[in-house]
């Protein structure tokens, strides 16, 4: 028997083309999962799959998490490839559209809610529904919230609201899906080195680092390892939890 944590499992990672999602794909593949890297940027999803050992064991799919039809067809593609729906899901797709509250336009506010909240909802609903249809009484879903969803952040009223909503979604889904054998948890990363934070001005980074007890940003792998733990049987008695991974920022 394989000692790999995810041997034989099918795992879908949204936002799998970049940053934390890509790091999650690498860990899941290393531990034996057949990975579906799903991203609105299908070229980036393919790049992720090409980085994995035996790319043909995995699948890159184009998916806009904010569009039900797109989520549904990506799930269908993974069922076709692996003859089974994904029983592990990491919802890592996310966007920012920062501005001060007084200047925030309605579209920027709603675009962030569409991808970060509605996207996590649609993927959770459609994957859970597919697992039930296939008679599988098992699954684990991890949503990427953010520490900003707990603390708020200047310039991010849309993003902070979306990430607080992801916590509420996680806890409700955990309560409703427990009877179907599906656990749902979330991770609240702090300041992590990915393309999402690449445009943050040096001055802001310096100020942030002073506030973080570990005095550095996280590498995406440091967030992804916690996501993998929550997807694994090592967390079999955990559901509805939100784990902060912030270098001590939020103590
Ligand atoms: P990232 O590097 O920007 O990766 C996010 C990926 O999601 C990108 O490939 C992006 O594609 C994709 N995406 C955007 N909209 C999508 C959609 N509608 N459907 C499917 N995919 C879509 O970001 P990250 O830093 O890895 O963040 C991953 C998650 O962690 C996000 O939910 C983020 O909010 C959360 N998080 C990040 C940090 C941080 O400091 N980095 C902190 C706390 C929480 P495009 O590049 O084409 O947009």
Coordinates of C-alpha atoms and ligand atoms in Angstrom, one line a residue:
X1 CA 0.0 0.0 0.0
X2 CA 1.3 3.5 -0.8
X3 CA 2.3 5.7 2.1
X4 CA 1.5 8.8 0.2
X5 CA -1.2 11.0 1.8
X6 CA -3.4 11.5 -1.2
X7 CA -2.8 8.2 -3.1
X8 CA -5.7 7.5 -5.5
X9 CA -7.6 10.8 -4.7
X10 CA -8.8 13.3 -7.3
X11 CA -8.1 16.9 -6.2
X12 CA -9.3 20.1 -7.8
X13 CA -7.4 23.4 -7.1
X14 CA -9.0 26.6 -8.3
X15 CA -6.5 29.4 -8.9
X16 CA -4.2 26.4 -9.6
X17 CA -2.2 28.5 -12.2
X18 CA -0.5 30.8 -9.7
X19 CA 0.8 31.5 -6.2
X20 CA -0.8 29.5 -3.3
X21 CA -3.0 27.4 -5.7
X22 CA 0.1 26.3 -7.7
X23 CA 1.9 25.4 -4.4
X24 CA -1.1 23.3 -3.3
X25 CA -1.1 21.4 -6.7
X26 CA 2.6 20.6 -6.2
X27 CA 2.1 19.2 -2.7
X28 CA -1.0 17.2 -3.6
X29 CA 0.8 15.7 -6.6
X30 CA 3.8 14.9 -4.5
X31 CA 1.5 13.0 -2.1
X32 CA 0.0 10.9 -4.9
X33 CA -3.2 12.9 -5.9
X34 CA -4.4 13.2 -9.4
X35 CA -4.6 17.0 -9.7
X36 CA -7.0 19.2 -11.6
X37 CA -5.4 22.6 -11.9
X38 CA -8.3 24.9 -12.6
X39 CA -7.8 28.6 -13.5
X40 CA -9.3 31.4 -15.5
X41 CA -5.8 31.6 -17.0
X42 CA -5.8 28.2 -18.7
X43 CA -2.2 28.6 -20.0
X44 CA -1.0 29.1 -16.4
X45 CA -3.0 26.0 -15.3
X46 CA -1.2 24.0 -18.0
X47 CA 2.1 25.4 -16.8
X48 CA 1.4 24.1 -13.3
X49 CA 0.5 20.7 -14.6
X50 CA 3.7 20.6 -16.8
X51 CA 5.7 21.3 -13.6
X52 CA 4.3 18.2 -11.9
X53 CA 5.9 14.7 -12.1
X54 CA 4.1 12.7 -14.8
X55 CA 1.9 15.6 -16.2
X56 CA -0.3 13.1 -18.0
X57 CA -1.6 11.9 -14.6
X58 CA -3.1 15.4 -14.0
X59 CA -5.4 17.8 -15.8
X60 CA -5.4 21.5 -16.5
X61 CA -8.8 23.1 -17.1
X62 CA -10.1 26.5 -17.9
X63 CA -12.5 27.6 -15.2
X64 CA -14.1 31.0 -14.3
X65 CA -15.2 30.3 -10.8
X66 CA -17.8 33.1 -11.0
X67 CA -19.6 31.4 -13.9
X68 CA -21.8 28.3 -13.0
X69 CA -21.6 26.9 -16.6
X70 CA -17.8 27.1 -16.5
X71 CA -17.5 25.5 -13.1
X72 CA -19.9 22.7 -14.1
X73 CA -18.0 21.9 -17.4
X74 CA -14.6 21.8 -15.6
X75 CA -16.0 19.3 -13.1
X76 CA -17.4 17.3 -16.0
X77 CA -14.0 17.3 -17.7
X78 CA -12.4 16.0 -14.5
X79 CA -15.0 13.2 -14.1
X80 CA -14.3 12.2 -17.8
X81 CA -10.6 12.1 -17.3
X82 CA -10.5 10.3 -13.9
X83 CA -13.8 8.5 -13.9
X84 CA -14.5 10.1 -10.6
X85 CA -15.4 13.5 -9.3
X86 CA -12.8 15.5 -7.2
X87 CA -13.2 14.5 -3.6
X88 CA -10.6 17.1 -2.5
X89 CA -11.0 20.8 -3.3
X90 CA -8.9 23.8 -2.6
X91 CA -10.7 27.1 -3.5
X92 CA -7.7 29.3 -4.1
X93 CA -8.9 31.5 -7.0
X94 CA -9.1 35.1 -5.8
X95 CA -8.7 38.7 -6.9
X96 CA -8.2 42.1 -5.4
X97 CA -9.5 45.4 -6.8
X98 CA -8.1 47.8 -4.1
X99 CA -9.3 51.4 -3.5
X100 CA -10.3 53.5 -0.5
X101 CA -13.9 53.1 0.5
X102 CA -14.9 56.7 -0.6
X103 CA -13.4 56.0 -4.1
X104 CA -14.5 52.4 -4.5
X105 CA -16.7 51.9 -7.5
X106 CA -19.6 49.5 -7.6
X107 CA -18.0 47.3 -10.2
X108 CA -14.8 46.8 -8.3
X109 CA -16.8 45.9 -5.2
X110 CA -19.0 43.4 -6.9
X111 CA -16.2 41.8 -9.1
X112 CA -14.3 40.9 -5.9
X113 CA -17.4 39.4 -4.3
X114 CA -18.2 37.5 -7.5
X115 CA -14.9 35.7 -7.7
X116 CA -14.0 35.4 -4.0
X117 CA -17.4 34.6 -2.5
X118 CA -19.7 33.4 -5.3
X119 CA -16.8 31.5 -6.8
X120 CA -16.2 29.5 -3.6
X121 CA -19.9 28.9 -3.2
X122 CA -20.4 27.6 -6.8
X123 CA -17.4 25.3 -6.7
X124 CA -18.4 23.9 -3.2
X125 CA -22.1 23.5 -4.3
X126 CA -21.3 21.8 -7.7
X127 CA -18.5 19.5 -6.4
X128 CA -20.6 18.4 -3.3
X129 CA -23.6 17.8 -5.6
X130 CA -21.5 15.7 -7.9
X131 CA -20.0 13.7 -5.0
X132 CA -23.6 12.9 -3.8
X133 CA -24.7 12.0 -7.3
X134 CA -21.8 9.5 -7.5
X135 CA -22.8 8.0 -4.1
X136 CA -19.5 9.0 -2.6
X137 CA -19.9 9.7 1.1
X138 CA -16.5 11.5 1.5
X139 CA -14.8 14.7 0.7
X140 CA -12.7 17.6 2.0
X141 CA -12.9 21.3 0.9
X142 CA -10.6 24.1 2.0
X143 CA -11.4 27.7 1.2
X144 CA -8.8 30.5 1.1
X145 CA -10.0 33.3 3.3
X146 CA -7.6 36.0 4.5
X147 CA -6.5 37.5 7.8
X148 CA -7.9 40.7 6.3
X149 CA -11.4 39.2 6.6
X150 CA -10.9 39.3 10.3
X151 CA -9.1 42.5 10.8
X152 CA -10.1 44.7 7.8
X153 CA -7.5 46.5 5.8
X154 CA -7.2 50.1 4.6
X155 CA -8.0 50.1 0.8
X156 CA -9.6 46.7 0.8
X157 CA -13.2 47.1 1.9
X158 CA -14.4 44.8 -1.0
X159 CA -11.7 42.2 -0.4
X160 CA -12.0 42.2 3.4
X161 CA -15.8 41.8 3.1
X162 CA -15.4 38.9 0.7
X163 CA -12.9 37.1 2.9
X164 CA -15.2 37.5 6.0
X165 CA -18.0 36.1 3.9
X166 CA -15.8 33.1 3.0
X167 CA -15.6 32.3 6.7
X168 CA -19.4 32.3 7.0
X169 CA -19.7 30.2 3.9
X170 CA -17.2 27.7 5.2
X171 CA -18.9 27.3 8.6
X172 CA -22.4 26.9 7.0
X173 CA -21.1 24.4 4.4
X174 CA -19.4 22.4 7.1
X175 CA -22.7 22.1 9.1
X176 CA -24.7 21.2 6.0
X177 CA -22.3 18.8 4.3
X178 CA -21.1 16.9 7.4
X179 CA -23.9 14.3 7.0
X180 CA -22.6 13.6 3.4
X181 CA -19.1 12.9 4.8
X182 CA -17.7 16.2 3.5
X183 CA -15.5 18.3 5.8
X184 CA -15.1 22.1 5.0
X185 CA -12.5 24.3 6.6
X186 CA -10.7 27.5 5.7
X187 CA -7.2 29.0 6.0
X188 CA -6.6 32.7 6.7
X189 CA -3.2 33.5 5.2
X190 CA -1.3 36.6 6.1
X191 CA 1.1 38.4 3.8
X192 CA 2.3 35.9 1.2
X193 CA 4.8 36.2 -1.6
X194 CA 2.7 35.6 -4.8
X195 CA 1.8 37.6 -7.9
X196 CA -1.2 39.0 -5.9
X197 CA 1.2 40.9 -3.6
X198 CA 3.9 41.6 -6.1
X199 CA 2.6 45.1 -6.8
X200 CA 2.5 46.2 -3.1
X201 CA 4.9 49.2 -2.8
X202 CA 8.1 48.5 -0.9
X203 CA 7.2 51.2 1.7
X204 CA 4.0 49.3 2.6
X205 CA 5.9 46.0 2.7
X206 CA 8.4 47.5 5.2
X207 CA 5.6 48.8 7.4
X208 CA 3.9 45.4 7.3
X209 CA 7.0 43.4 8.1
X210 CA 7.5 45.5 11.3
X211 CA 4.1 44.3 12.5
X212 CA 4.7 40.6 11.8
X213 CA 6.5 38.9 14.7
X214 CA 8.4 36.5 12.3
X215 CA 9.5 39.7 10.3
X216 CA 8.9 38.2 6.9
X217 CA 6.3 37.3 4.3
X218 CA 5.1 33.7 3.9
X219 CA 6.3 31.6 1.0
X220 CA 3.2 30.1 -0.8
X221 CA 4.3 26.6 0.3
X222 CA 3.9 27.6 3.9
X223 CA 0.2 28.3 3.3
X224 CA -0.2 25.3 1.0
X225 CA 1.1 22.8 3.6
X226 CA -1.7 23.9 6.0
X227 CA -4.2 23.6 3.2
X228 CA -2.9 20.0 2.5
X229 CA -3.2 19.1 6.2
X230 CA -6.9 20.2 6.1
X231 CA -7.5 18.2 3.0
X232 CA -5.8 15.1 4.5
X233 CA -7.1 12.4 6.9
X234 CA -4.7 13.9 9.5
X235 CA -7.4 16.5 10.1
X236 CA -10.3 13.9 10.1
X237 CA -12.0 15.4 13.2
X238 CA -11.8 19.0 12.0
X239 CA -14.6 20.8 10.1
X240 CA -15.8 24.4 10.1
X241 CA -12.4 25.6 11.4
X242 CA -10.5 28.7 10.2
X243 CA -6.8 28.4 10.7
X244 CA -4.7 31.6 10.7
X245 CA -1.2 31.3 9.1
X246 CA 0.2 34.8 9.5
X247 CA 3.7 34.7 11.1
X248 CA 2.1 35.9 14.3
X249 CA 0.5 39.0 12.8
X250 CA -2.9 38.4 14.2
X251 CA -2.2 37.3 17.7
Ligands
LIG1 P1 -2.6 34.8 -7.2 O1 -1.1 34.4 -7.3 O2 -3.1 36.0 -7.9 O3 -3.4 33.5 -7.8 C1 -4.8 33.5 -8.0 C2 -5.1 32.8 -9.2 O4 -6.6 32.8 -9.4 C3 -4.6 33.4 -10.5 O5 -4.1 32.5 -11.4 C4 -5.8 34.1 -11.1 O6 -5.7 34.3 -12.5 C5 -6.9 33.1 -10.7 N1 -8.2 33.6 -10.9 C6 -8.6 34.9 -10.8 N2 -9.9 35.0 -11.1 C7 -10.4 33.8 -11.3 C8 -11.6 33.2 -11.7 N3 -12.7 34.0 -11.8 N4 -11.7 31.9 -11.8 C9 -10.7 31.1 -11.7 N5 -9.4 31.6 -11.4 C10 -9.3 32.9 -11.2 O7 -3.1 34.8 -5.7 P2 -2.6 34.1 -4.4 O8 -1.8 35.1 -3.6 O9 -2.0 32.8 -4.8 O10 -4.0 33.9 -3.7 C11 -4.6 32.6 -3.6 C12 -5.8 32.8 -2.6 O11 -5.2 33.1 -1.3 C13 -6.7 33.9 -3.0 O12 -8.0 33.6 -2.6 C14 -6.3 35.1 -2.1 O13 -7.3 36.0 -1.9 C15 -5.8 34.3 -0.8 N6 -4.9 35.1 0.0 C16 -3.7 35.5 -0.5 C17 -2.8 36.3 0.3 C18 -1.5 36.8 -0.2 O14 -0.9 37.5 0.6 N7 -1.0 36.4 -1.4 C19 -3.2 36.5 1.6 C20 -4.4 36.1 2.1 C21 -5.2 35.3 1.3 P3 -5.2 35.7 -13.0 O15 -3.8 35.9 -12.6 O16 -5.4 35.6 -14.5 O17 -6.2 36.7 -12.4

